[in-house]
CSV table of C-alpha atoms in Angstrom, one decimal:
chain,number,residue,atom,x,y,z
A,1,MET,CA,-0.2,-0.6,31.3
A,2,ARG,CA,-3.5,0.0,30.5
A,3,MET,CA,-2.9,3.0,29.0
A,4,ARG,CA,-0.6,2.0,26.2
A,5,ARG,CA,-2.4,-1.9,25.6
A,6,ALA,CA,-5.5,0.6,24.6
A,7,LEU,CA,-3.6,2.2,22.6
A,8,VAL,CA,-1.9,0.0,21.2
A,9,SER,CA,-5.6,-1.3,20.3
A,10,ALA,CA,-6.3,1.6,19.3
A,11,TRP,CA,-3.7,2.0,16.7
A,12,GLY,CA,-2.0,-1.3,16.1
A,13,PRO,CA,-4.8,-1.8,13.0
A,14,ARG,CA,-4.9,1.5,12.0
A,15,MET,CA,-0.5,1.9,11.5
A,16,ALA,CA,-0.4,-2.4,10.3
A,17,THR,CA,-2.3,-1.1,7.0
A,18,GLN,CA,-0.2,2.3,6.3
A,19,PRO,CA,1.8,-0.2,3.8
A,20,VAL,CA,-0.4,-2.5,2.8
A,21,ILE,CA,-2.6,1.3,1.5
A,22,GLY,CA,1.2,1.9,0.3
A,23,THR,CA,2.2,-1.2,-1.5
A,24,VAL,CA,-1.6,-0.9,-3.8
A,25,CYS,CA,-1.1,3.2,-4.5
A,26,GLY,CA,2.7,2.4,-5.7
A,27,VAL,CA,1.1,-0.6,-7.6
A,28,LEU,CA,-1.1,0.7,-9.1
A,29,ALA,CA,0.6,4.0,-10.4
A,30,ILE,CA,3.7,2.0,-11.6
A,31,MET,CA,1.1,0.2,-13.8
A,32,LEU,CA,0.1,4.5,-14.5
A,33,PHE,CA,3.5,5.2,-15.4
A,34,ALA,CA,4.5,2.2,-17.9
A,35,SER,CA,0.9,2.5,-19.3
A,36,PHE,CA,1.8,5.9,-19.9
A,37,THR,CA,5.3,5.9,-21.9
A,38,LEU,CA,3.6,4.0,-24.4
A,39,VAL,CA,0.0,5.6,-24.4
A,40,SER,CA,2.1,8.6,-25.2
A,41,ARG,CA,5.0,7.2,-27.5
A,42,MET,CA,1.3,6.4,-29.4
A,43,GLY,CA,-0.3,10.0,-29.9
A,44,PHE,CA,3.8,10.8,-30.9
A,45,SER,CA,4.0,8.3,-33.2
A,46,ALA,CA,-0.3,8.1,-34.7
A,47,THR,CA,-1.9,11.3,-34.2
A,48,ALA,CA,-0.9,14.5,-35.4
A,49,LEU,CA,-0.4,15.8,-31.3
A,50,THR,CA,2.6,17.7,-31.2
A,51,LEU,CA,3.8,18.2,-28.0
A,52,PRO,CA,3.0,21.4,-26.5
A,53,ASP,CA,-0.5,20.1,-27.4
A,54,MET,CA,0.3,17.1,-25.1
A,55,ALA,CA,1.2,19.2,-22.0
A,56,MET,CA,-1.2,21.5,-22.6
A,57,LEU,CA,-4.0,18.5,-21.7
A,58,ARG,CA,-2.5,17.1,-19.3
A,59,PHE,CA,-2.1,21.0,-17.6
A,60,ALA,CA,-5.1,21.6,-18.7
A,61,VAL,CA,-7.4,19.0,-17.5
A,62,ALA,CA,-5.7,17.9,-14.1
A,63,GLY,CA,-5.3,21.7,-13.3
A,64,LEU,CA,-9.5,22.1,-14.1
A,65,VAL,CA,-10.6,19.2,-11.8
A,66,LEU,CA,-8.3,19.9,-9.1
A,67,LEU,CA,-8.6,24.0,-8.7
A,68,PRO,CA,-11.7,23.7,-6.3
A,69,VAL,CA,-9.2,21.9,-4.5
A,70,LEU,CA,-6.9,24.5,-4.7
A,71,ILE,CA,-9.1,28.1,-3.6
A,72,ARG,CA,-10.6,25.2,-1.0
A,73,ARG,CA,-6.8,24.8,1.1
A,74,GLY,CA,-4.4,27.1,-0.9
A,75,LEU,CA,-1.0,26.5,-0.5
A,76,GLY,CA,-1.2,25.6,3.4
A,77,PRO,CA,2.4,25.0,5.0
A,78,LEU,CA,3.7,26.2,2.1
A,79,ARG,CA,5.8,29.0,1.0
A,80,TRP,CA,5.3,30.4,-2.6
A,81,LEU,CA,9.2,29.1,-3.3
A,82,GLN,CA,8.1,25.6,-2.4
A,83,ALA,CA,5.2,25.4,-3.9
A,84,ALA,CA,7.3,26.6,-7.3
A,85,LEU,CA,9.9,23.5,-6.5
A,86,LEU,CA,6.8,21.1,-6.2
A,87,VAL,CA,5.3,22.1,-10.1
A,88,MET,CA,8.8,23.4,-11.5
A,89,THR,CA,9.7,19.1,-10.5
A,90,GLY,CA,7.0,17.3,-10.5
A,91,GLY,CA,4.3,19.4,-12.6
A,92,LEU,CA,6.4,21.1,-15.4
A,93,GLY,CA,9.3,19.7,-15.5
A,94,PHE,CA,8.5,16.3,-15.1
A,95,ALA,CA,5.6,16.3,-17.8
A,96,LEU,CA,7.9,18.5,-20.1
A,97,PHE,CA,11.0,16.5,-20.7
A,98,ALA,CA,9.5,12.8,-20.6
A,99,TYR,CA,6.9,14.5,-23.7
A,100,ALA,CA,10.0,15.5,-25.1
A,101,GLY,CA,12.3,12.6,-24.3
A,102,PHE,CA,9.1,10.3,-25.3
A,103,ARG,CA,9.9,11.7,-29.0
A,104,LEU,CA,12.9,11.8,-29.8
A,105,ALA,CA,13.9,8.1,-28.1
A,106,PRO,CA,11.4,4.8,-28.6
A,107,ALA,CA,10.0,3.5,-25.5
A,108,SER,CA,12.3,0.8,-24.0
A,109,HIS,CA,15.0,4.3,-23.0
A,110,GLY,CA,11.9,5.9,-21.5
A,111,GLY,CA,11.3,2.5,-19.1
A,112,VAL,CA,14.5,2.5,-18.0
A,113,LEU,CA,15.9,5.7,-18.7
A,114,LEU,CA,13.1,7.7,-16.7
A,115,HIS,CA,11.3,4.5,-14.3
A,116,GLY,CA,14.1,2.7,-14.4
A,117,THR,CA,16.0,5.5,-12.5
A,118,ILE,CA,14.2,7.3,-10.2
A,119,PRO,CA,15.0,4.5,-7.6
A,120,LEU,CA,19.0,5.5,-8.0
A,121,LEU,CA,18.6,9.7,-8.4
A,122,THR,CA,16.8,10.0,-4.9
A,123,LEU,CA,19.1,7.7,-3.8
A,124,VAL,CA,21.8,10.1,-4.4
A,125,LEU,CA,19.0,13.1,-3.6
A,126,VAL,CA,19.2,11.2,-0.8
A,127,ARG,CA,22.0,10.8,-0.1
A,128,TRP,CA,23.3,14.0,-1.1
A,129,CYS,CA,21.1,16.2,0.5
A,130,SER,CA,22.0,14.7,4.1
A,131,LYS,CA,26.0,15.1,3.4
A,132,THR,CA,26.1,11.6,5.6
A,133,PRO,CA,28.3,9.5,3.6
A,134,GLY,CA,28.0,6.3,2.0
A,135,ARG,CA,27.8,2.0,3.5
A,136,ALA,CA,30.0,-0.4,1.7
A,137,THR,CA,26.4,-2.7,1.3
A,138,GLY,CA,23.3,-2.4,0.2
A,139,TRP,CA,24.9,-1.3,-3.1
A,140,ALA,CA,24.4,-4.9,-5.9
A,141,GLY,CA,21.0,-3.0,-6.6
A,142,PRO,CA,22.1,0.7,-7.6
A,143,VAL,CA,25.9,-0.2,-9.2
A,144,LEU,CA,23.7,-2.7,-11.0
A,145,ILE,CA,20.9,0.0,-12.5
A,146,GLN,CA,23.6,2.6,-13.2
A,147,THR,CA,25.2,0.0,-15.6
A,148,GLY,CA,21.9,-0.2,-16.8
A,149,ILE,CA,22.2,3.4,-17.8
A,150,LEU,CA,25.3,2.4,-19.2
A,151,ILE,CA,24.4,0.6,-21.7
A,152,MET,CA,21.6,2.3,-22.4
A,153,VAL,CA,23.2,5.2,-23.3
A,154,TRP,CA,26.0,3.5,-25.3
A,155,ASP,CA,23.0,2.6,-27.9
A,156,SER,CA,22.2,5.8,-28.1
A,157,VAL,CA,25.7,6.3,-28.7
A,158,ARG,CA,26.7,3.2,-30.7
A,159,GLY,CA,26.1,5.1,-34.3
A,160,ALA,CA,21.6,6.4,-33.2
A,161,PRO,CA,20.4,9.8,-34.7
A,162,VAL,CA,21.2,12.2,-32.2
A,163,HIS,CA,17.9,13.6,-31.4
A,164,GLN,CA,18.0,9.6,-29.9
A,165,TRP,CA,20.4,10.4,-27.5
A,166,LEU,CA,19.2,13.8,-27.0
A,167,GLY,CA,15.8,12.2,-25.9
A,168,ASP,CA,17.8,10.0,-23.8
A,169,GLY,CA,19.2,13.4,-22.0
A,170,ALA,CA,15.2,14.1,-21.4
A,171,LEU,CA,14.0,11.3,-20.1
A,172,LEU,CA,17.4,11.8,-17.0
A,173,LEU,CA,16.0,15.3,-16.4
A,174,ALA,CA,12.1,14.0,-16.6
A,175,ALA,CA,14.0,12.4,-13.3
A,176,LEU,CA,16.2,13.9,-12.3
A,177,CYS,CA,12.9,16.1,-11.3
A,178,TRP,CA,10.5,12.8,-10.0
A,179,SER,CA,12.7,11.9,-7.8
A,180,ALA,CA,13.2,15.6,-6.4
A,181,TYR,CA,9.2,15.6,-6.3
A,182,GLY,CA,9.0,13.2,-3.4
A,183,LEU,CA,11.7,14.0,-1.3
A,184,LEU,CA,9.7,17.5,-1.2
A,185,ASN,CA,6.2,15.6,-0.9
A,186,GLN,CA,8.2,13.7,2.2
A,187,ARG,CA,9.4,17.2,3.5
A,188,TRP,CA,7.3,18.5,3.0
A,189,ARG,CA,3.6,15.9,4.4
A,190,LEU,CA,1.3,18.0,2.5
A,191,ALA,CA,-2.2,15.4,2.1
A,192,PRO,CA,-1.9,13.9,-1.8
A,193,VAL,CA,-4.3,16.2,-3.0
A,194,HIS,CA,-3.2,18.4,-2.0
A,195,SER,CA,-0.3,17.8,-3.3
A,196,VAL,CA,-0.8,17.2,-6.3
A,197,ALA,CA,-3.3,20.2,-6.7
A,198,ILE,CA,-1.0,22.5,-6.4
A,199,VAL,CA,1.0,21.2,-8.5
A,200,ALA,CA,-1.7,20.5,-11.8
A,201,THR,CA,-3.5,24.2,-11.5
A,202,GLY,CA,0.3,26.0,-10.7
A,203,SER,CA,1.5,23.8,-14.2
A,204,LEU,CA,-1.6,25.0,-16.4
A,205,ALA,CA,-1.2,29.0,-15.0
A,206,CYS,CA,2.1,28.7,-15.8
A,207,PHE,CA,2.2,27.3,-19.8
A,208,ALA,CA,-1.3,28.2,-21.1
A,209,PRO,CA,0.3,31.5,-21.8
A,210,VAL,CA,2.7,29.6,-22.4
A,211,TYR,CA,0.7,27.5,-25.9
A,212,LEU,CA,-1.2,30.4,-26.6
A,213,LEU,CA,2.1,31.7,-28.4
A,214,VAL,CA,2.8,28.6,-30.4
A,215,LEU,CA,-0.8,27.2,-31.4
A,216,PRO,CA,-0.7,28.5,-35.0
A,217,ALA,CA,1.6,25.5,-34.8
A,218,SER,CA,-0.4,23.1,-32.3
A,219,GLY,CA,-1.8,20.1,-34.2
A,220,LEU,CA,-4.9,19.7,-32.1
A,221,ARG,CA,-7.3,20.3,-35.1
A,222,ALA,CA,-5.5,19.2,-37.7
A,223,ALA,CA,-6.1,15.3,-34.7
A,224,PRO,CA,-9.2,13.9,-34.4
A,225,TRP,CA,-12.1,15.0,-32.0
A,226,HIS,CA,-12.0,11.0,-29.8
A,227,ASP,CA,-7.8,11.5,-29.9
A,228,VAL,CA,-7.7,14.4,-28.2
A,229,VAL,CA,-10.3,12.6,-26.0
A,230,PHE,CA,-8.5,9.8,-25.0
A,231,GLN,CA,-5.7,12.0,-24.3
A,232,GLY,CA,-7.3,14.6,-22.3
A,233,VAL,CA,-8.7,11.9,-20.1
A,234,PHE,CA,-5.5,10.0,-20.2
A,235,GLN,CA,-2.7,12.4,-19.8
A,236,GLY,CA,-4.7,15.1,-17.9
A,237,LEU,CA,-7.0,12.9,-15.5
A,238,LEU,CA,-5.6,9.3,-15.5
A,239,ILE,CA,-1.7,11.0,-15.4
A,240,GLY,CA,-1.8,14.4,-13.7
A,241,VAL,CA,-4.8,14.0,-11.4
A,242,VAL,CA,-4.4,9.6,-10.6
A,243,SER,CA,-1.0,8.6,-10.5
A,244,GLY,CA,0.1,11.2,-8.8
A,245,LEU,CA,-2.2,10.9,-5.9
A,246,LEU,CA,-1.1,6.9,-5.5
A,247,TYR,CA,2.5,7.9,-6.0
A,248,THR,CA,2.7,11.2,-3.1
A,249,ARG,CA,0.6,8.0,-1.0
A,250,ALA,CA,2.3,5.3,-1.1
A,251,VAL,CA,5.6,8.5,-0.6
A,252,ALA,CA,2.8,8.8,2.8
A,253,SER,CA,3.6,5.6,4.0
A,254,LEU,CA,6.3,3.9,2.4
A,255,GLY,CA,8.8,7.0,1.8
A,256,ALA,CA,10.3,8.3,-1.3
A,257,GLN,CA,13.0,6.5,-1.2
A,258,ARG,CA,10.9,2.8,-1.0
A,259,THR,CA,8.6,4.0,-3.4
A,260,ALA,CA,10.5,5.0,-5.8
A,261,LEU,CA,12.0,0.8,-5.7
A,262,PHE,CA,8.3,-0.2,-7.2
A,263,THR,CA,9.1,0.9,-10.2
A,264,ALA,CA,11.6,-2.2,-10.7
A,265,ALA,CA,8.8,-3.8,-13.4
A,266,VAL,CA,7.8,-0.6,-15.3
A,267,PRO,CA,10.9,-0.9,-17.6
A,268,CYS,CA,10.5,-5.0,-18.6
A,269,VAL,CA,6.8,-3.9,-18.5
A,270,THR,CA,7.7,-1.1,-21.7
A,271,THR,CA,9.7,-2.1,-23.4
A,272,GLY,CA,7.7,-6.2,-23.7
A,273,ALA,CA,4.5,-3.9,-24.5
A,274,ALA,CA,6.1,-2.0,-27.4
A,275,VAL,CA,7.3,-4.3,-29.3
A,276,TRP,CA,4.2,-5.4,-29.8
A,277,LEU,CA,1.7,-2.4,-29.3
A,278,LEU,CA,4.5,-0.1,-31.3
A,279,ASP,CA,5.8,-2.7,-33.5
A,280,GLU,CA,10.0,-1.1,-32.6
A,281,ARG,CA,12.6,-3.9,-32.1
A,282,PRO,CA,15.3,-2.9,-28.7
A,283,SER,CA,18.9,-3.6,-29.8
A,284,GLY,CA,21.2,-6.2,-28.1
A,285,TRP,CA,22.0,-3.7,-25.5
A,286,ALA,CA,18.9,-2.1,-25.2
A,287,TRP,CA,17.3,-5.9,-23.5
A,288,ALA,CA,20.5,-6.0,-21.7
A,289,GLY,CA,19.9,-2.9,-20.4
A,290,VAL,CA,16.4,-3.0,-19.6
A,291,ALA,CA,17.7,-6.6,-18.1
A,292,ALA,CA,20.8,-5.1,-15.9
A,293,VAL,CA,18.3,-2.4,-14.3
A,294,THR,CA,15.2,-4.2,-14.0
A,295,LEU,CA,17.5,-7.1,-11.8
A,296,GLY,CA,19.5,-3.7,-9.2
A,297,MET,CA,15.7,-2.6,-9.5
A,298,ALA,CA,14.6,-6.0,-7.8
A,299,ILE,CA,17.8,-7.0,-6.5
A,300,ALA,CA,17.4,-3.2,-4.0
A,301,MET,CA,14.3,-3.1,-3.1
A,302,ARG,CA,15.0,-6.8,-1.4
A,303,SER,CA,18.2,-6.1,0.2
A,304,ARG,CA,17.0,-4.9,3.9
A,305,ARG,CA,20.5,-2.8,4.1
A,306,THR,CA,19.8,-0.2,0.8
A,307,PRO,CA,21.6,2.7,1.9
């Protein structure tokens, strides 16, 4: 009995702080995710930087910063195929699809179709991997999220140019990649810095040779140095390293599904900020989609029966 009390006294406070730490990390990660859409859109619209330039800045800064971590730890318990899956989902797949979506679709669509669909896609992947039948309770939030997605798709198809719905498709693929990355981290239980180091350096190793082939068409030389430095620090350090560490740490404390629900605020914040910073004017359908997704994620976060 005394031993049990001693164990509770020793481990109780530490375990109690885990949800708090996970919540703080999740909130900070979501703040960076919201700014990710806006800063990327500003980079494409206000500078000469192209999609390969933005991706290379992200991978180069993050990969070089975290290279010593990978040299020291190696792949750890992972096999090469498992490490490749992390790189393809959390690195190359997510970044390239996201940048393509930001380049082709409005910021309001980025907030909804990228960050807003992560909880729903995470839920779908969990159900698909576990192969367990769904329950009838706790589906109000996911249904609203899906409704918002369909509204945004309708807004793209209804009189919009072809490139806009291509951008929407790229954003959905980016969200699918990030959902898979969160679940893989939860399954393999890697330390956050170790997981992000594998993703960052692996992405740099894979993308650098491709970037050298398209270098003649790059806008990197034409862009002012302060734009290059700003995007390099933001995309590579804050998004490529810090946001990945925060999100992975939140997954370790709260689980992939609960962490994914933190994106409830991203669509509304991104759309509102885009009106002010990017002078975008979302349609009524776009605002309806933002409202449906935000409300759906808020319901899902409050529900204890969310499957």
